[in-house]
CSV table of C-alpha atoms in Angstrom, one decimal:
chain,number,residue,atom,x,y,z
A,336,MET,CA,-67.6,-0.1,17.3
A,337,THR,CA,-68.9,2.6,19.6
A,338,GLN,CA,-66.2,3.9,22.0
A,339,HIS,CA,-67.7,4.5,25.4
A,340,PRO,CA,-66.5,7.5,27.4
A,341,GLY,CA,-65.0,5.4,30.4
A,342,ALA,CA,-63.4,2.8,28.1
A,343,PRO,CA,-59.6,2.6,27.7
A,344,GLN,CA,-58.4,4.6,24.7
A,345,PRO,CA,-56.3,2.9,21.8
A,346,ALA,CA,-52.5,3.2,22.3
A,347,ALA,CA,-52.3,5.2,19.0
A,348,ALA,CA,-54.3,8.0,20.6
A,349,PHE,CA,-51.3,8.9,22.9
A,350,GLY,CA,-49.0,9.8,20.0
A,351,PRO,CA,-45.2,9.1,19.8
A,352,PHE,CA,-44.5,11.7,22.7
A,353,GLY,CA,-47.2,10.6,24.8
A,354,LEU,CA,-46.3,6.8,24.4
A,355,LEU,CA,-42.9,7.9,25.5
A,356,ILE,CA,-44.0,9.6,28.5
A,357,LEU,CA,-46.4,7.0,29.5
A,358,PHE,CA,-43.8,4.0,29.2
A,359,VAL,CA,-40.8,5.9,30.9
A,360,SER,CA,-43.0,7.3,33.6
A,361,VAL,CA,-44.9,4.0,34.4
A,362,LEU,CA,-41.5,2.3,34.5
A,363,MET,CA,-40.0,5.0,36.7
A,364,LEU,CA,-42.9,5.3,39.3
A,365,GLY,CA,-43.8,1.7,39.4
A,366,LEU,CA,-40.3,0.0,39.4
A,367,LEU,CA,-37.2,2.2,39.3
A,368,LEU,CA,-37.9,4.7,41.9
A,369,PRO,CA,-39.1,2.4,44.8
A,370,LEU,CA,-36.6,-0.5,43.9
A,371,ALA,CA,-33.7,0.9,42.1
A,372,ALA,CA,-33.4,4.7,42.8
A,373,LEU,CA,-30.1,4.8,40.8
A,374,GLY,CA,-32.3,4.0,37.7
A,375,ALA,CA,-33.9,7.5,37.9
A,376,ALA,CA,-30.9,8.7,36.0
A,377,PRO,CA,-31.2,6.6,33.0
A,378,GLY,CA,-35.0,6.7,33.0
A,379,TYR,CA,-35.1,10.6,33.1
A,380,LEU,CA,-32.2,10.9,30.5
A,381,ILE,CA,-34.0,8.7,28.0
A,382,LEU,CA,-37.1,10.6,28.5
A,383,ALA,CA,-35.1,14.1,28.1
A,384,PHE,CA,-33.1,12.9,25.0
A,385,ILE,CA,-35.8,11.3,23.1
A,386,GLY,CA,-38.5,13.8,24.1
A,387,GLY,CA,-36.3,16.7,23.2
A,388,GLY,CA,-35.3,15.0,20.0
A,389,LEU,CA,-39.0,14.6,19.0
A,390,TRP,CA,-39.4,18.3,19.6
A,391,LEU,CA,-36.4,19.1,17.3
A,392,TRP,CA,-37.8,16.6,14.6
A,393,ARG,CA,-41.2,18.0,14.6
A,394,GLU,CA,-40.5,21.7,14.9
A,395,ARG,CA,-37.2,22.0,13.1
A,396,ARG,CA,-36.0,24.6,15.5
A,397,LEU,CA,-34.9,25.4,19.0
A,398,PRO,CA,-37.7,26.5,21.5
A,399,LEU,CA,-37.5,29.9,23.1
A,400,LEU,CA,-34.7,29.4,25.5
A,401,PRO,CA,-35.0,30.8,28.9
A,402,TRP,CA,-31.6,32.7,29.2
A,403,ALA,CA,-32.2,34.0,32.5
A,404,LEU,CA,-31.8,30.4,33.7
A,405,LEU,CA,-29.5,29.0,31.0
A,406,LEU,CA,-26.9,31.6,31.4
A,407,PRO,CA,-26.1,31.1,35.0
A,408,LEU,CA,-26.3,27.4,34.4
A,409,LEU,CA,-23.5,27.7,31.8
A,410,ALA,CA,-21.5,30.1,33.9
A,411,PHE,CA,-21.6,27.6,36.9
A,412,ILE,CA,-20.6,24.8,34.6
A,413,LEU,CA,-17.9,26.7,32.8
A,414,TYR,CA,-16.4,27.5,36.4
A,415,GLY,CA,-16.7,23.8,37.4
A,416,ARG,CA,-14.6,23.0,34.4
A,417,VAL,CA,-12.0,25.7,35.2
A,418,SER,CA,-11.8,24.3,38.6
A,419,VAL,CA,-10.3,21.2,37.2
A,420,SER,CA,-7.0,23.0,36.9
A,421,TRP,CA,-6.7,23.2,40.8
A,422,SER,CA,-9.1,20.4,41.9
A,423,LEU,CA,-7.7,17.7,44.1
A,424,ALA,CA,-9.7,15.2,42.0
A,425,PRO,CA,-9.4,16.6,38.4
A,426,LYS,CA,-10.6,13.5,36.7
A,427,ASP,CA,-13.8,13.5,38.8
A,428,ALA,CA,-14.3,17.2,38.2
A,429,ARG,CA,-13.8,16.8,34.4
A,430,ASP,CA,-16.2,14.0,34.3
A,431,LEU,CA,-18.7,15.7,36.4
A,432,THR,CA,-18.8,18.9,34.3
A,433,ALA,CA,-19.7,16.6,31.4
A,434,THR,CA,-22.4,14.9,33.4
A,435,PHE,CA,-24.0,18.4,34.1
A,436,LEU,CA,-24.3,19.0,30.4
A,437,TYR,CA,-26.3,15.9,29.6
A,438,GLU,CA,-28.2,16.2,32.9
A,439,PHE,CA,-29.4,19.6,32.5
A,440,LEU,CA,-29.4,20.7,28.9
A,441,PRO,CA,-31.7,18.3,27.4
A,442,GLY,CA,-34.5,19.6,29.9
A,443,PHE,CA,-34.5,22.8,28.0
A,444,LEU,CA,-35.8,20.9,25.0
A,445,LEU,CA,-38.1,18.3,27.1
A,446,PHE,CA,-40.1,20.8,29.1
A,447,PRO,CA,-41.1,22.9,26.0
A,448,ALA,CA,-41.9,19.7,24.2
A,449,LEU,CA,-44.9,19.2,26.6
A,450,ALA,CA,-46.5,22.0,24.5
A,451,MET,CA,-47.1,19.1,21.9
A,452,LEU,CA,-49.2,17.2,24.3
A,453,PRO,CA,-53.0,17.7,24.0
A,454,ALA,CA,-54.7,18.4,27.3
A,455,GLU,CA,-56.9,15.2,27.2
A,456,THR,CA,-53.8,13.0,26.4
A,457,ALA,CA,-52.2,14.4,29.4
A,458,ARG,CA,-55.1,13.5,31.5
A,459,ARG,CA,-55.1,9.9,30.0
A,460,ILE,CA,-51.4,9.6,30.8
A,461,ALA,CA,-52.1,10.5,34.3
A,462,ARG,CA,-55.0,8.0,34.8
A,463,TRP,CA,-52.3,5.4,33.9
A,464,LEU,CA,-49.5,7.0,36.2
A,465,ILE,CA,-51.6,7.0,39.3
A,466,PRO,CA,-52.0,3.0,39.6
A,467,ALA,CA,-48.4,2.8,38.4
A,468,ALA,CA,-47.2,4.9,41.4
A,469,LEU,CA,-49.4,3.1,43.8
A,470,VAL,CA,-47.7,-0.3,42.8
A,471,GLY,CA,-44.5,1.6,43.3
A,472,ILE,CA,-45.5,2.7,46.8
A,473,ALA,CA,-46.7,-0.8,47.6
A,474,LEU,CA,-43.3,-2.2,46.6
A,475,LEU,CA,-41.6,0.3,48.7
A,476,ALA,CA,-43.9,-0.5,51.6
A,477,VAL,CA,-42.9,-4.2,51.3
A,478,GLU,CA,-39.2,-3.1,51.4
A,479,ILE,CA,-39.5,-1.0,54.4
A,480,LEU,CA,-41.9,-3.1,56.5
A,481,PHE,CA,-40.5,-6.6,55.8
A,482,ASP,CA,-36.7,-6.0,55.7
A,483,GLN,CA,-36.3,-5.7,52.0
A,484,PRO,CA,-37.0,-9.1,50.7
A,485,ILE,CA,-37.0,-8.0,47.1
A,486,GLN,CA,-33.5,-6.5,47.4
A,487,ARG,CA,-32.3,-9.7,49.0
A,488,LEU,CA,-33.5,-11.8,46.0
A,489,PHE,CA,-30.8,-10.2,44.0
A,490,SER,CA,-27.9,-9.5,46.2
A,491,GLU,CA,-27.2,-10.4,49.9
A,492,PRO,CA,-25.5,-7.4,51.4
A,493,LYS,CA,-22.0,-7.6,52.8
A,494,LEU,CA,-22.7,-4.8,55.2
A,495,PRO,CA,-25.9,-3.4,56.9
A,496,VAL,CA,-25.3,0.0,55.1
A,497,ASP,CA,-25.7,-2.0,51.7
A,498,LEU,CA,-29.3,-2.3,52.6
A,499,VAL,CA,-30.1,0.9,54.1
A,500,ARG,CA,-28.7,3.0,51.2
A,501,PRO,CA,-31.0,1.6,48.4
A,502,VAL,CA,-34.3,1.9,50.6
A,503,ASN,CA,-33.4,5.5,51.8
A,504,ARG,CA,-32.7,6.6,48.3
A,505,SER,CA,-36.0,5.3,47.1
A,506,ALA,CA,-37.9,6.7,50.0
A,507,LEU,CA,-36.5,10.3,49.2
A,508,LEU,CA,-37.6,10.0,45.6
A,509,ILE,CA,-41.1,8.6,46.4
A,510,ALA,CA,-41.5,11.5,49.0
A,511,PHE,CA,-40.6,14.0,46.2
A,512,MET,CA,-43.0,12.5,43.8
A,513,ALA,CA,-45.9,12.8,46.3
A,514,GLY,CA,-46.7,16.3,45.4
A,515,PRO,CA,-46.7,15.9,41.7
A,516,MET,CA,-49.1,12.9,42.0
A,517,ALA,CA,-51.3,14.8,44.5
A,518,LEU,CA,-51.3,17.4,41.8
A,519,MET,CA,-52.5,14.9,39.2
A,520,LEU,CA,-55.3,13.7,41.5
A,521,TRP,CA,-56.3,17.3,42.2
A,522,ARG,CA,-56.6,17.9,38.4
A,523,LEU,CA,-58.9,14.7,38.0
A,524,GLY,CA,-61.2,16.2,40.8
A,525,LYS,CA,-60.0,14.1,43.7
A,526,GLY,CA,-58.4,16.6,45.8
A,527,TRP,CA,-58.9,14.7,49.1
A,528,LEU,CA,-57.4,11.6,47.5
A,529,GLY,CA,-54.3,13.9,46.7
A,530,LEU,CA,-54.1,14.9,50.4
A,531,GLY,CA,-54.5,11.3,51.4
A,532,TRP,CA,-51.7,10.3,49.1
A,533,MET,CA,-49.4,12.7,50.6
A,534,VAL,CA,-50.2,11.7,54.3
A,535,GLY,CA,-50.0,8.2,53.3
A,536,VAL,CA,-46.5,8.5,51.8
A,537,LEU,CA,-45.5,10.4,54.9
A,538,LEU,CA,-46.5,7.6,57.2
A,539,LEU,CA,-44.7,5.1,55.0
A,540,VAL,CA,-41.5,7.0,54.8
A,541,GLY,CA,-41.8,8.0,58.4
A,542,VAL,CA,-41.3,4.4,59.6
A,543,SER,CA,-38.3,4.1,57.3
A,544,THR,CA,-34.7,4.8,58.1
A,545,SER,CA,-34.8,7.8,55.7
A,546,GLN,CA,-35.2,10.9,58.1
A,547,SER,CA,-34.5,13.1,55.0
A,548,ALA,CA,-37.7,11.6,53.2
A,549,ALA,CA,-39.8,12.4,56.2
A,550,ALA,CA,-38.4,15.8,56.7
A,551,ALA,CA,-38.7,16.6,52.9
A,552,LEU,CA,-42.5,15.6,52.9
A,553,LEU,CA,-43.2,17.4,56.3
A,554,ALA,CA,-41.9,20.5,54.6
A,555,MET,CA,-43.7,20.0,51.4
A,556,ILE,CA,-47.3,19.7,52.6
A,557,PRO,CA,-47.6,23.0,54.5
A,558,LEU,CA,-45.5,24.8,51.7
A,559,ILE,CA,-48.1,23.8,49.2
A,560,LEU,CA,-50.9,25.2,51.3
A,561,LEU,CA,-48.9,28.5,52.0
A,562,ALA,CA,-47.7,28.7,48.4
A,563,TRP,CA,-51.2,28.3,47.0
A,564,ARG,CA,-52.3,31.6,48.7
A,565,PHE,CA,-48.8,33.4,49.0
A,566,PRO,CA,-46.5,32.2,46.2
A,567,ARG,CA,-44.4,35.2,46.2
A,568,LEU,CA,-43.8,34.8,50.0
A,569,VAL,CA,-42.7,31.3,49.6
A,570,ALA,CA,-40.4,32.2,46.7
A,571,GLY,CA,-38.9,35.0,48.9
A,572,LEU,CA,-38.4,32.7,51.8
A,573,THR,CA,-36.8,30.2,49.7
A,574,GLY,CA,-34.5,32.8,48.1
A,575,LEU,CA,-33.6,34.0,51.5
A,576,ALA,CA,-32.7,30.5,52.7
A,577,ILE,CA,-30.5,29.9,49.6
A,578,VAL,CA,-28.4,33.1,50.3
A,579,ALA,CA,-28.3,32.4,54.0
A,580,GLY,CA,-27.2,28.9,53.4
A,581,LEU,CA,-24.3,29.9,51.2
A,582,ILE,CA,-23.3,32.5,53.5
A,583,PHE,CA,-23.8,31.1,57.1
A,584,CYS,CA,-23.4,27.5,56.6
A,585,ALA,CA,-19.9,27.3,58.1
A,586,PRO,CA,-20.8,29.3,61.3
A,587,ILE,CA,-23.9,27.4,61.8
A,588,ALA,CA,-21.9,24.1,61.3
A,589,GLN,CA,-19.3,25.2,63.9
A,590,TRP,CA,-22.1,26.5,66.3
A,591,MET,CA,-23.8,23.2,66.4
A,592,PHE,CA,-20.5,21.3,67.1
A,593,ASN,CA,-19.2,23.7,69.6
A,594,ASN,CA,-22.5,23.5,71.6
A,595,GLY,CA,-22.3,19.7,71.9
A,596,LEU,CA,-25.0,18.8,69.5
A,597,ALA,CA,-22.6,16.1,68.0
A,598,HIS,CA,-22.7,14.4,71.4
A,599,ALA,CA,-26.2,15.0,72.4
A,600,HIS,CA,-27.9,11.6,73.6
A,601,TRP,CA,-31.3,12.6,72.1
A,602,MET,CA,-29.8,13.3,68.7
A,603,PRO,CA,-29.8,10.2,66.0
A,604,GLU,CA,-26.3,8.9,65.5
A,605,SER,CA,-26.5,9.7,61.9
A,606,PHE,CA,-27.1,13.3,62.7
A,607,GLN,CA,-24.3,13.3,65.3
A,608,HIS,CA,-22.0,12.0,62.5
A,609,ARG,CA,-23.2,14.8,60.2
A,610,ILE,CA,-22.5,17.6,62.7
A,611,MET,CA,-19.0,16.3,62.9
A,612,ILE,CA,-18.5,16.1,59.1
A,613,TRP,CA,-20.0,19.6,58.8
A,614,ASN,CA,-17.7,21.0,61.6
A,615,PHE,CA,-14.7,19.2,59.8
A,616,ALA,CA,-15.7,20.7,56.3
A,617,ALA,CA,-16.2,24.3,57.8
A,618,GLU,CA,-12.7,24.2,59.4
A,619,HIS,CA,-11.2,23.7,55.9
A,620,LEU,CA,-13.0,26.5,54.1
A,621,PRO,CA,-10.5,29.2,55.1
A,622,GLN,CA,-7.6,27.1,53.4
A,623,ARG,CA,-9.1,28.0,49.9
A,624,PRO,CA,-11.8,30.6,50.7
A,625,TRP,CA,-12.5,32.0,47.2
A,626,GLN,CA,-11.8,29.2,44.7
A,627,GLY,CA,-12.4,26.1,46.8
A,628,PHE,CA,-10.7,22.6,46.4
A,629,GLY,CA,-12.1,22.0,43.0
A,630,LEU,CA,-15.4,20.4,41.8
A,631,ASP,CA,-16.1,17.1,43.3
A,632,SER,CA,-12.9,17.1,45.3
A,633,SER,CA,-14.6,16.6,48.8
A,634,ARG,CA,-13.6,12.9,48.9
A,635,ALA,CA,-10.0,13.9,48.3
A,636,ILE,CA,-9.7,16.5,51.3
A,637,PRO,CA,-6.7,15.7,53.4
A,638,GLY,CA,-7.5,13.7,56.5
A,639,GLY,CA,-11.2,12.9,55.3
A,640,ASN,CA,-10.8,9.2,55.5
A,641,ASP,CA,-9.4,9.3,59.0
A,642,GLY,CA,-11.9,8.3,61.7
A,643,PHE,CA,-13.1,10.8,64.5
A,644,ILE,CA,-11.7,9.9,67.8
A,645,GLY,CA,-14.1,8.1,70.2
A,646,THR,CA,-16.4,6.9,67.5
A,647,LEU,CA,-16.8,3.6,65.8
A,648,GLY,CA,-14.9,4.5,62.9
A,649,TRP,CA,-17.0,7.5,61.8
A,650,ARG,CA,-15.0,9.1,59.0
A,651,LYS,CA,-14.2,12.7,59.0
A,652,LEU,CA,-15.6,13.3,55.3
A,653,PRO,CA,-17.0,10.2,53.6
A,654,LEU,CA,-17.4,11.1,50.0
A,655,HIS,CA,-19.2,14.6,50.5
A,656,PRO,CA,-20.3,16.7,53.4
A,657,HIS,CA,-23.9,15.6,53.5
A,658,ASN,CA,-24.7,19.3,53.1
A,659,PHE,CA,-25.3,21.1,49.8
A,660,PHE,CA,-24.3,24.5,50.8
A,661,LEU,CA,-21.0,23.4,52.7
A,662,GLN,CA,-20.1,21.2,49.7
A,663,VAL,CA,-20.5,24.2,47.3
A,664,ARG,CA,-18.3,26.3,49.6
A,665,LEU,CA,-15.8,23.6,50.2
A,666,GLU,CA,-15.4,22.7,46.5
A,667,LEU,CA,-15.9,25.9,44.8
A,668,GLY,CA,-15.3,28.6,47.3
A,669,TRP,CA,-16.9,32.1,47.3
A,670,ILE,CA,-16.8,32.3,43.6
A,671,GLY,CA,-18.6,29.1,43.0
A,672,ALA,CA,-21.1,30.0,45.8
A,673,ALA,CA,-22.0,33.4,44.0
A,674,LEU,CA,-22.5,31.3,40.8
A,675,THR,CA,-24.6,28.7,42.6
A,676,GLY,CA,-26.7,31.3,44.2
A,677,TRP,CA,-27.3,33.2,40.9
A,678,LEU,CA,-28.5,29.9,39.3
A,679,MET,CA,-30.7,28.7,42.1
A,680,LEU,CA,-32.2,32.3,42.5
A,681,SER,CA,-32.8,32.4,38.8
A,682,VAL,CA,-35.2,29.4,39.1
A,683,LEU,CA,-37.7,31.2,41.5
A,684,PRO,CA,-39.2,33.8,39.0
A,685,LEU,CA,-39.8,31.0,36.4
A,686,LEU,CA,-41.9,29.2,39.2
A,687,VAL,CA,-43.6,32.2,40.3
A,688,ARG,CA,-44.8,33.1,36.7
A,689,LEU,CA,-46.4,29.8,36.3
A,690,ARG,CA,-50.0,30.6,35.4
A,691,SER,CA,-52.0,28.0,37.3
A,692,ALA,CA,-52.1,28.5,41.0
A,693,ASP,CA,-52.1,24.7,41.8
A,694,THR,CA,-49.0,24.1,39.6
A,695,ARG,CA,-47.2,27.0,40.9
A,696,ALA,CA,-47.8,26.0,44.6
A,697,VAL,CA,-46.6,22.3,44.1
A,698,ALA,CA,-43.5,23.4,42.0
A,699,LEU,CA,-42.4,26.1,44.6
A,700,SER,CA,-43.0,23.6,47.4
A,701,LEU,CA,-41.0,20.8,45.6
A,702,TYR,CA,-38.1,23.1,44.9
A,703,ALA,CA,-38.0,24.2,48.5
A,704,SER,CA,-38.3,20.6,49.7
A,705,CYS,CA,-35.5,19.5,47.5
A,706,ILE,CA,-33.1,22.1,48.9
A,707,PHE,CA,-34.2,21.5,52.4
A,708,ALA,CA,-33.5,17.7,52.1
A,709,GLN,CA,-30.0,18.4,50.6
A,710,CYS,CA,-29.0,20.4,53.6
A,711,PHE,CA,-28.6,17.1,55.4
A,712,ALA,CA,-28.9,14.3,53.1
A,713,TYR,CA,-26.9,13.3,50.0
A,714,GLY,CA,-24.2,14.8,47.9
A,715,ALA,CA,-24.8,17.9,45.9
A,716,TRP,CA,-23.9,16.4,42.5
A,717,GLN,CA,-25.5,12.8,42.8
A,718,THR,CA,-26.8,12.2,39.4
A,719,TRP,CA,-29.7,10.0,40.6
A,720,ALA,CA,-30.9,12.6,43.0
A,721,ILE,CA,-30.8,15.4,40.3
A,722,CYS,CA,-32.4,13.3,37.7
A,723,GLY,CA,-35.2,12.2,40.2
A,724,MET,CA,-35.9,15.9,41.1
A,725,LEU,CA,-36.0,16.8,37.5
A,726,PHE,CA,-38.5,14.1,36.8
A,727,GLY,CA,-40.5,15.4,39.7
A,728,PHE,CA,-40.8,18.8,38.0
A,729,PHE,CA,-41.5,17.1,34.7
A,730,LEU,CA,-44.5,15.4,36.3
A,731,ILE,CA,-45.7,18.8,37.5
A,732,MET,CA,-45.6,20.3,34.1
A,733,LEU,CA,-47.3,17.3,32.8
A,734,ALA,CA,-50.1,17.7,35.3
A,735,ASP,CA,-50.2,21.4,34.2
A,736,ARG,CA,-51.1,20.2,30.8
A,737,MET,CA,-54.1,18.4,31.9
A,738,PRO,CA,-57.7,20.1,31.7
A,739,PRO,CA,-58.5,22.5,34.6
A,740,ARG,CA,-59.9,20.8,37.8
A,741,PRO,CA,-63.7,20.1,37.3
A,742,ALA,CA,-65.8,22.5,39.2
């Protein structure tokens, strides 16, 4: 029977690796990210382990490893493991270093495995992922606009925060995916739809309770445009922000608190609380300036469970400081900050050297937006967030495998 060009391709045409990408990515974009953001971790890890395993099975060798990135990553993980010896939460620190190994290392096999994927297969996968992601956005819209009826079907929350947390996590991950999905649309010759996709997601997360999702996407859109024309400028500004954040996070936090921003009536209550938390964390940095209190020890800082006087039980340090740079300094000290800076800066040359201008622009903007969001959103080491970000970069590199945009 004749196969018409527009007809669906048989499943076998995708190959084992293509089918893996298709199944996991459809599940992630259409279901897990919008409704169960914590599922981003097992979803990405299944993709990474099986995809990396397929590479090893086919090639019978390791890919060319980017030692400029792998070396600082291993140094960072090793220092985290050493900090167990003085950590206030040694078991948590020990478990987290093991988590880092299975979060990050499989990616060094997964991303090279994309070289096995033919360009036409990547394009066919993208044509499936776009409607799946639209379903995911529609599900998130139902949750945001109608008081989370899907979430309530499975569990009635005991506290209001039990409803806020899931939708906020999902909003952030859907915001991160907006750039990669727009890139796929661009590669398919639908650039205006890509722009509309990003604006539509921005409008949706803008009416949610997740200010971090809206802020991340507000940063991502102009950064894509800037990085398209000036990639080295965006990389340089991102690197400068990384260094400045690690060095000046404490003085900035204390300046904000001392100038009354924690009590400013125009400031959302969640940000008022964050400014108090940041000041509390900054006050504890001089106690262990060089080595910190140990990896994943923020929740064990003395006095952290106490409430701020004059507030409705706002805790001084609930689980983590809600600021990536302060958490690094608090837990790992100046030594850990130097290793973290080395690791984060080592990513930038890899992104700048991406060959296609469209891929390079979206990758740089996503990286900067992730860092920006982590300045006031979630804990530095949360597995669902890290795996969600890595999945976003995987989608970018999948789009890069697609044929060039038609003229």
